[in-house]
Amino acid sequence: MAKPLESGRRMLFGSARGAAPRARGGRGGGARRLWDPNNPEQKPALAPAGRQSLPQAVCPQAVYPQAAYVQLHFLDTDDEVAGSPPVAPAAAYYKFQKSDNPYCCQPAAANQRCPFPYQVANGAYAPAHLYRGYAQADDTLTVEEAERRARGELGRMLRAVDAQEVQLSNLLSRDRLSPDSLERMAQLRAELLAVYERVVLSDIELADSQSVDQALWKNVFYQVIERFRQLLKDAAEPLAIREALLALLNEGAHFFETLLQKLQTVYQFKLEDYMDGMAVRTRPLRKTVKYALISAQRCFICQGDIARYREQASDSANYGKARSWYLKAQQIAPKNGRPYNQLALLAVYTKRKLDAVYYYMRSLAASNPILTARESLMSLFEEAKRKTEQLERRRRQNQQDGGSLGPVVQGRAGLEDGARSELWLRPGGHGDSEQDGELSGLSASDLNRRFILSFLHAHGKLFTKVGMESFPRVSRRVVQEFRALLQHRPSLLGSTQLLQIVTINMFTIHNALIRGGGEEEGGGGECRSMLQEQSTALGLAMFALLVQRCTQMLTDTLAASTSDVERDDNEDEPDAPLRVSDFPADLRELLPSIKVWSDWMLGHPDQWNPPPRGIDDSPDVWQCLACLCNVLARVDHGEVPLYKVDTDEVEGDEELMLLQLKEDRLLAGFIPLLAAPQEPCYVDRRTDTPSCVPRLQAIAADCKRVTVLKYFLEALCGQEEPLLAFKGGKYVSVALAPPSPDARAGRDLRSDKEVDAVIVESSPSASEGEADYKDNADQEAVAGGGESDIRQLKARHHALTNKLVQQQKRREKIQAVLQTSGRLQLEVRPLFLVPDTNGFIDHLAALKKLLCCGSYIVVVPLIVITELDGLAKGQEVLGGGGGHVVVAAHAHGVQEKARQAVLFLEQAFERREPRLRALTSRGTQLESIAFRSEDTSGQQGNNDDIILSCCLHYCQDKGKDFMPDQRNGVTVRLHREVVLLTDDRNLRVKALTRNVPVRDIPAFLNWAKVG
């Protein structure tokens, strides 16, 4: 149900635009004075803040008055010409044209005297549609004087209806409506309708400045409809009220249909000439036509609202007629966000979530956005998040009940009873076969629903910036499901749905750019925020899949055509070019979305160049574009000739016809695409068979798309730092950005054996621990061999023995916990790496390599930075001489390394390294460490426990939630994306007890094959 443009439900029962007649914002009153027709030399008073005056010429620029109604300006002002040119007499295409038109006054010369066209008899005003003509005034005035006097009269009429609006609101606010109230209400509505219609048809510029068309809808129709709907909901016998409501809706539909005809007649234009959905026109429009189109669009929206109310009153869900009215409104003025907002309402009613998100984003990315759509998007994304979490819980429950345990590792024995094992998988490794197998087992409809849910969940994270720590995992799932969808034949995603997906990706990047605008000032556009980086990476990853699928289908079509040529023994032209008319239907579904994304990349090169880091499991977009470029070289895009001519030359040419693509018409007025190059293209209209015209237009549209793609690929080759190049007889990718993680993992898998792709490791045994402690005891004993006091050696040996016994008891407790809980398996896909303080002191170079490789995200706990600051300041440096010389030298070395680590972190955070994050003990991510002091007085445990708690923020599941009541041989599987990097034994033991994967930095560097 549509809400009024003003916020607040109280407007339904109060005055629509003020509590008192004299408090009308934007229409004068006691606080201001207007032009006095009897005293034209008197200057008008300045309007108070938040109000509008009644100028002679109202600029059609988009504004939002604080008092009065929100205006519906949408047309550009750059195509406005000074004044309105004289209108040539047109053919009579409506019955009110020429002499029967009571509103049209023929233009007169500059000094010609004309009669004053408005006459009010006894203060009464008959409805406009009952007029037979205007009475002749006694005096004669010039055109300027007549216009000024007429505008003053209309202004007084608008101020005079304040009392009627208040009376109507008071009648509607009563608990019960008596027959007398209904009769009085009908009379007030007729009077208001007559005044509003007269203003609209007499002075369209004044009507627009005072939002008369919106006042007409709210006061005469909307509040009455809402009151009847409330009575219908509360009535015991709703039949009579439903009939009255339907009669009111029919009355409104008839009125707005008639008003559309009168607007065209009075202001001499045809609506069908402006229903092409063009946001920017090559020729300027008359000012009166602009305002008339604004009013016509509002009439279409009102017609859609009436059709929607009619379906709801009839307990029906067929909103097709309402949708058609909203689409007509969108075609008149694509830059206005109101039609998209209404279309989103219909999508919510019919539970089409992707359409709803698309239309809400279109209403925000408009020249006149509907800001309330942001809250609606938040609600939709919250619902998608809740459903995704429910689906994830069901999937984990199925795994616990005996689902798939993933690939079996070769060369390893089965898990011993009570053991804890870890399955380590590199990014993009074979472990994804479980997800792919799960997707292949889904039906087409289930796969489509799951993808839409994951897609909206990912964009919900980007829109709300909540839960971004899990965005890599969610985006990887989106890429996998999108790839599975594209592999279906016939295609499960139509061209319209693909365009919506691409448009949502573009809006998310545009929204991230707006949010990061304040942070990027002065940066020259060289530094993108993490939100922009992730939004662009997701859009490019899905674009790469579209390009990859398009290239595959083009290659198959070329192979099929080549085999046909060889079968026909036509060896003269074995490499004949592929005709556009031979494209398969699935390929035609993909081309519009690929073309639209190419337009966006051409219009916004700074938003994707330099390229961002790729998403796991997504192909390299530049390599995919190079392959597409090689295939398109064999496509003949000149099958249907396309012409580019000047507007003046083509006007009146009956042989040429404007070629407008479906995607350009659908996305007209979309702000992210306004910067894209849009040049008119024409095709030959002549054909021997009229029935073949649609087929030729479809082929011509595909020819234009292929032409645009070839131009886009050439532009990639002509960049200052080229991304594509022609080498060795073919196009190759020469992008300087590091390859995406999946490409690097692919090279690892091709060079290594399958058994090397995964590593299974068990917990250290007790014997290994005992050997380590015995070695330490022997070493310490040898180090103290030079001492003469034997008693000190015995005391140290006794202390080490006690320490070994305590450690053995602790290990036995840990093993007992594991044995009483059944078998536990950790599937580790390292993504978040959490180093401790010693890691930065001893392995800073290795951490730099892990950060630069692009496969992992280094998360630095704030307590680690605090410890490094303390070490860099020399708080633990010991002075003095003698026996402290060695200790002091070591302390100075630690201090210097800490300074280097702090300097590295500060520089990395200043340049907003996308793979580096800071994390507080409460799990809050920081994009800067300028203010890094943290109060840890309320935290339990020491600094090691705080570091471990940072790791636990990335653990989605807990072992105790999956452990069976009794040991029944079931292996519990936990998924981990975080790895603790430390050499500290105590911290490693604590991490193992909390099921957190832990490794020392050299061992992890060797396993990851980095450096």
Coordinates of N, CA and C in Angstrom, one line a residue, residues 903-1011:
L903 N 56.6 0.5 12.4 CA 56.7 1.4 11.3 C 56.0 0.7 10.1
F904 N 56.2 -0.6 9.9 CA 55.5 -1.3 8.8 C 54.0 -1.3 9.0
L905 N 53.5 -1.5 10.2 CA 52.1 -1.5 10.4 C 51.5 -0.1 10.2
E906 N 52.1 0.9 10.6 CA 51.6 2.2 10.5 C 51.5 2.6 9.0
Q907 N 52.6 2.3 8.2 CA 52.6 2.6 6.8 C 51.5 1.8 6.1
A908 N 51.4 0.6 6.4 CA 50.4 -0.3 5.7 C 49.0 0.2 6.0
F909 N 48.7 0.6 7.2 CA 47.3 1.1 7.5 C 47.1 2.5 6.9
E910 N 48.1 3.3 6.8 CA 47.9 4.6 6.2 C 47.6 4.5 4.7
R911 N 48.2 3.5 4.0 CA 47.8 3.3 2.6 C 46.7 2.4 2.4
R912 N 46.0 2.0 3.5 CA 44.8 1.2 3.5 C 45.0 -0.1 2.8
E913 N 46.0 -0.9 3.2 CA 46.2 -2.2 2.7 C 45.0 -3.0 2.8
P914 N 44.4 -3.5 1.7 CA 43.1 -4.3 1.8 C 43.2 -5.6 2.5
R915 N 44.4 -6.2 2.6 CA 44.6 -7.5 3.2 C 45.1 -7.4 4.6
L916 N 45.0 -6.2 5.2 CA 45.5 -6.0 6.6 C 44.4 -5.4 7.5
R917 N 44.2 -6.0 8.6 CA 43.1 -5.5 9.5 C 43.6 -5.5 10.9
A918 N 43.0 -4.6 11.7 CA 43.3 -4.6 13.2 C 42.0 -5.0 13.9
L919 N 42.1 -5.7 15.0 CA 41.0 -6.3 15.7 C 41.1 -6.0 17.2
T920 N 40.1 -5.5 17.8 CA 40.1 -5.3 19.2 C 39.7 -6.6 19.9
S921 N 39.8 -6.6 21.2 CA 39.5 -7.8 22.0 C 38.1 -8.2 22.0
R922 N 37.2 -7.2 21.6 CA 35.8 -7.4 21.5 C 35.3 -7.8 20.1
G923 N 36.3 -7.9 19.2 CA 35.9 -8.3 17.8 C 35.6 -7.2 16.9
T924 N 35.9 -5.9 17.2 CA 35.6 -4.8 16.4 C 36.8 -4.5 15.5
Q925 N 36.5 -4.4 14.1 CA 37.6 -4.2 13.2 C 37.9 -2.7 13.0
L926 N 39.1 -2.4 12.9 CA 39.6 -1.0 12.8 C 40.3 -0.8 11.5
E927 N 40.0 0.3 10.8 CA 40.6 0.6 9.5 C 41.8 1.5 9.7
S928 N 42.0 1.9 10.9 CA 43.2 2.8 11.2 C 43.7 2.4 12.7
I929 N 45.0 2.6 12.9 CA 45.5 2.3 14.2 C 46.1 3.6 14.8
A930 N 45.6 4.8 14.3 CA 46.0 6.0 14.8 C 45.7 6.1 16.3
F931 N 44.5 5.7 16.7 CA 44.1 5.6 18.1 C 44.0 4.1 18.5
R932 N 45.0 3.6 19.1 CA 45.1 2.1 19.3 C 45.2 1.8 20.8
S933 N 45.0 2.7 21.7 CA 45.0 2.3 23.1 C 43.6 1.6 23.4
E934 N 43.7 0.5 24.2 CA 42.6 -0.3 24.5 C 42.6 -0.6 26.0
D935 N 41.5 -0.5 26.6 CA 41.4 -0.8 28.1 C 41.0 -2.3 28.2
T936 N 42.0 -3.0 28.7 CA 41.8 -4.5 28.9 C 41.7 -4.9 30.3
S937 N 41.4 -3.9 31.2 CA 41.3 -4.2 32.6 C 40.2 -5.2 33.0
G938 N 39.1 -5.1 32.2 CA 38.0 -6.0 32.5 C 38.1 -7.4 31.8
Q939 N 39.2 -7.6 31.0 CA 39.3 -8.9 30.3 C 39.9 -9.9 31.3
Q940 N 39.5 -11.1 31.1 CA 39.9 -12.2 31.9 C 41.1 -12.9 31.2
G941 N 42.1 -13.3 32.0 CA 43.3 -13.9 31.5 C 44.4 -12.9 31.1
N942 N 45.5 -13.4 30.5 CA 46.6 -12.6 30.1 C 46.5 -12.2 28.7
N943 N 47.6 -11.6 28.1 CA 47.5 -11.2 26.7 C 47.4 -12.3 25.8
D944 N 47.9 -13.5 26.1 CA 47.7 -14.7 25.2 C 46.2 -15.0 25.1
D945 N 45.5 -15.0 26.2 CA 44.1 -15.2 26.1 C 43.3 -14.2 25.3
I946 N 43.8 -13.0 25.3 CA 43.1 -11.9 24.4 C 43.4 -12.2 23.0
I947 N 44.6 -12.6 22.7 CA 45.0 -13.0 21.3 C 44.1 -14.2 20.8
L948 N 44.0 -15.1 21.7 CA 43.2 -16.3 21.3 C 41.7 -15.9 21.1
S949 N 41.2 -15.0 21.9 CA 39.8 -14.6 21.8 C 39.6 -13.9 20.4
C950 N 40.6 -13.2 19.9 CA 40.5 -12.6 18.6 C 40.3 -13.7 17.5
C951 N 41.0 -14.8 17.7 CA 40.8 -15.9 16.8 C 39.4 -16.5 16.9
L952 N 38.9 -16.6 18.1 CA 37.6 -17.2 18.2 C 36.5 -16.4 17.6
H953 N 36.7 -15.1 17.3 CA 35.7 -14.3 16.6 C 35.5 -14.8 15.2
Y954 N 36.4 -15.5 14.6 CA 36.3 -16.0 13.3 C 35.9 -17.5 13.2
C955 N 35.6 -18.0 14.4 CA 35.1 -19.4 14.4 C 33.6 -19.4 14.4
Q956 N 33.0 -19.9 13.4 CA 31.5 -19.8 13.2 C 30.8 -20.9 14.0
D957 N 31.5 -22.1 14.2 CA 30.8 -23.2 14.9 C 31.7 -23.6 16.0
K958 N 31.1 -24.3 17.0 CA 31.8 -24.7 18.2 C 31.6 -26.2 18.3
G959 N 32.7 -26.9 18.8 CA 32.7 -28.3 18.9 C 31.6 -28.9 19.8
K960 N 31.3 -28.2 20.9 CA 30.4 -28.7 21.9 C 29.0 -28.7 21.3
D961 N 28.7 -27.9 20.3 CA 27.4 -27.9 19.7 C 27.1 -29.1 18.8
F962 N 28.2 -29.8 18.4 CA 28.0 -30.9 17.5 C 28.4 -32.3 18.1
M963 N 28.8 -32.2 19.4 CA 29.3 -33.5 20.0 C 28.0 -34.3 20.3
P964 N 28.1 -35.6 20.0 CA 26.9 -36.5 20.4 C 26.9 -36.8 21.9
D965 N 25.8 -37.2 22.4 CA 25.6 -37.5 23.8 C 26.5 -38.7 24.2
Q966 N 26.6 -39.7 23.3 CA 27.4 -40.9 23.6 C 28.3 -41.1 22.4
R967 N 29.4 -41.8 22.7 CA 30.4 -42.1 21.6 C 29.8 -43.2 20.7
N968 N 29.5 -42.8 19.5 CA 28.9 -43.8 18.6 C 29.7 -43.9 17.3
G969 N 30.9 -43.4 17.3 CA 31.8 -43.6 16.1 C 31.6 -42.5 15.1
V970 N 30.7 -41.4 15.4 CA 30.5 -40.4 14.4 C 31.6 -39.3 14.5
T971 N 32.1 -39.0 13.4 CA 33.2 -37.9 13.3 C 32.5 -36.6 13.1
V972 N 32.8 -35.7 14.1 CA 32.3 -34.3 14.0 C 33.3 -33.5 13.2
R973 N 32.7 -32.7 12.3 CA 33.5 -31.9 11.4 C 33.3 -30.4 11.7
L974 N 34.3 -29.7 11.9 CA 34.3 -28.2 12.1 C 35.1 -27.6 11.0
H975 N 34.6 -26.4 10.6 CA 35.2 -25.6 9.5 C 35.9 -24.4 10.1
R976 N 37.1 -24.2 9.7 CA 37.9 -23.1 10.2 C 38.5 -22.3 9.0
E977 N 38.5 -21.0 9.1 CA 39.1 -20.1 8.2 C 40.2 -19.2 8.8
V978 N 40.5 -19.5 10.1 CA 41.4 -18.7 10.8 C 42.6 -19.6 11.3
V979 N 43.8 -19.1 11.3 CA 45.0 -19.8 11.7 C 45.8 -18.9 12.6
L980 N 46.1 -19.4 13.8 CA 46.9 -18.6 14.7 C 48.4 -19.0 14.4
L981 N 49.2 -17.9 14.2 CA 50.6 -18.1 13.9 C 51.4 -17.7 15.1
T982 N 52.0 -18.7 15.7 CA 52.8 -18.4 17.0 C 53.8 -19.5 17.2
D983 N 54.9 -19.2 17.9 CA 55.9 -20.2 18.3 C 55.7 -20.5 19.8
D984 N 54.9 -19.8 20.5 CA 54.7 -20.0 21.9 C 54.0 -21.3 22.2
R985 N 54.6 -22.1 23.1 CA 54.0 -23.4 23.4 C 52.7 -23.3 24.1
N986 N 52.7 -22.5 25.1 CA 51.5 -22.3 26.0 C 50.3 -21.8 25.1
L987 N 50.6 -20.9 24.3 CA 49.5 -20.4 23.4 C 49.0 -21.4 22.4
R988 N 50.0 -22.2 21.9 CA 49.6 -23.3 21.0 C 48.7 -24.3 21.7
V989 N 49.0 -24.7 22.9 CA 48.2 -25.6 23.7 C 46.8 -25.1 23.9
K990 N 46.7 -23.8 24.3 CA 45.4 -23.2 24.5 C 44.6 -23.2 23.2
A991 N 45.3 -22.9 22.1 CA 44.5 -22.9 20.8 C 44.0 -24.3 20.5
L992 N 44.8 -25.3 20.8 CA 44.3 -26.6 20.5 C 43.1 -27.0 21.3
T993 N 43.1 -26.6 22.6 CA 41.9 -26.9 23.4 C 40.7 -26.2 23.0
R994 N 40.8 -25.1 22.2 CA 39.7 -24.3 21.8 C 39.4 -24.6 20.3
N995 N 40.0 -25.6 19.7 CA 39.8 -26.0 18.3 C 40.1 -24.9 17.3
V996 N 41.2 -24.2 17.6 CA 41.7 -23.2 16.7 C 43.0 -23.7 16.1
P997 N 43.0 -23.8 14.7 CA 44.2 -24.2 14.0 C 45.4 -23.3 14.4
V998 N 46.6 -23.9 14.6 CA 47.8 -23.1 15.0 C 49.0 -23.7 14.3
R999 N 49.9 -22.8 13.8 CA 51.1 -23.2 13.2 C 52.1 -22.1 13.5
D1000 N 53.4 -22.5 13.4 CA 54.5 -21.5 13.4 C 54.6 -20.9 12.0
I1001 N 55.1 -19.7 11.9 CA 55.2 -19.0 10.6 C 56.0 -19.7 9.6
P1002 N 57.2 -20.2 9.9 CA 58.0 -20.9 8.8 C 57.3 -22.1 8.3
A1003 N 56.6 -22.9 9.2 CA 55.9 -24.1 8.7 C 54.7 -23.7 7.8
F1004 N 54.0 -22.7 8.2 CA 52.9 -22.3 7.4 C 53.3 -21.7 6.0
L1005 N 54.5 -21.0 6.0 CA 55.0 -20.4 4.8 C 55.4 -21.5 3.8
N1006 N 56.0 -22.6 4.4 CA 56.4 -23.7 3.6 C 55.2 -24.4 3.0
W1007 N 54.1 -24.6 3.8 CA 52.9 -25.3 3.3 C 52.2 -24.4 2.3
A1008 N 52.1 -23.1 2.5 CA 51.4 -22.3 1.5 C 52.2 -22.0 0.2
K1009 N 53.5 -22.5 0.2 CA 54.3 -22.3 -1.0 C 54.4 -20.8 -1.4
V1010 N 54.6 -20.0 -0.4 CA 54.8 -18.5 -0.6 C 56.3 -18.2 -0.3
G1011 N 56.9 -17.5 -1.3 CA 58.3 -17.1 -1.1 C 59.3 -18.2 -1.5

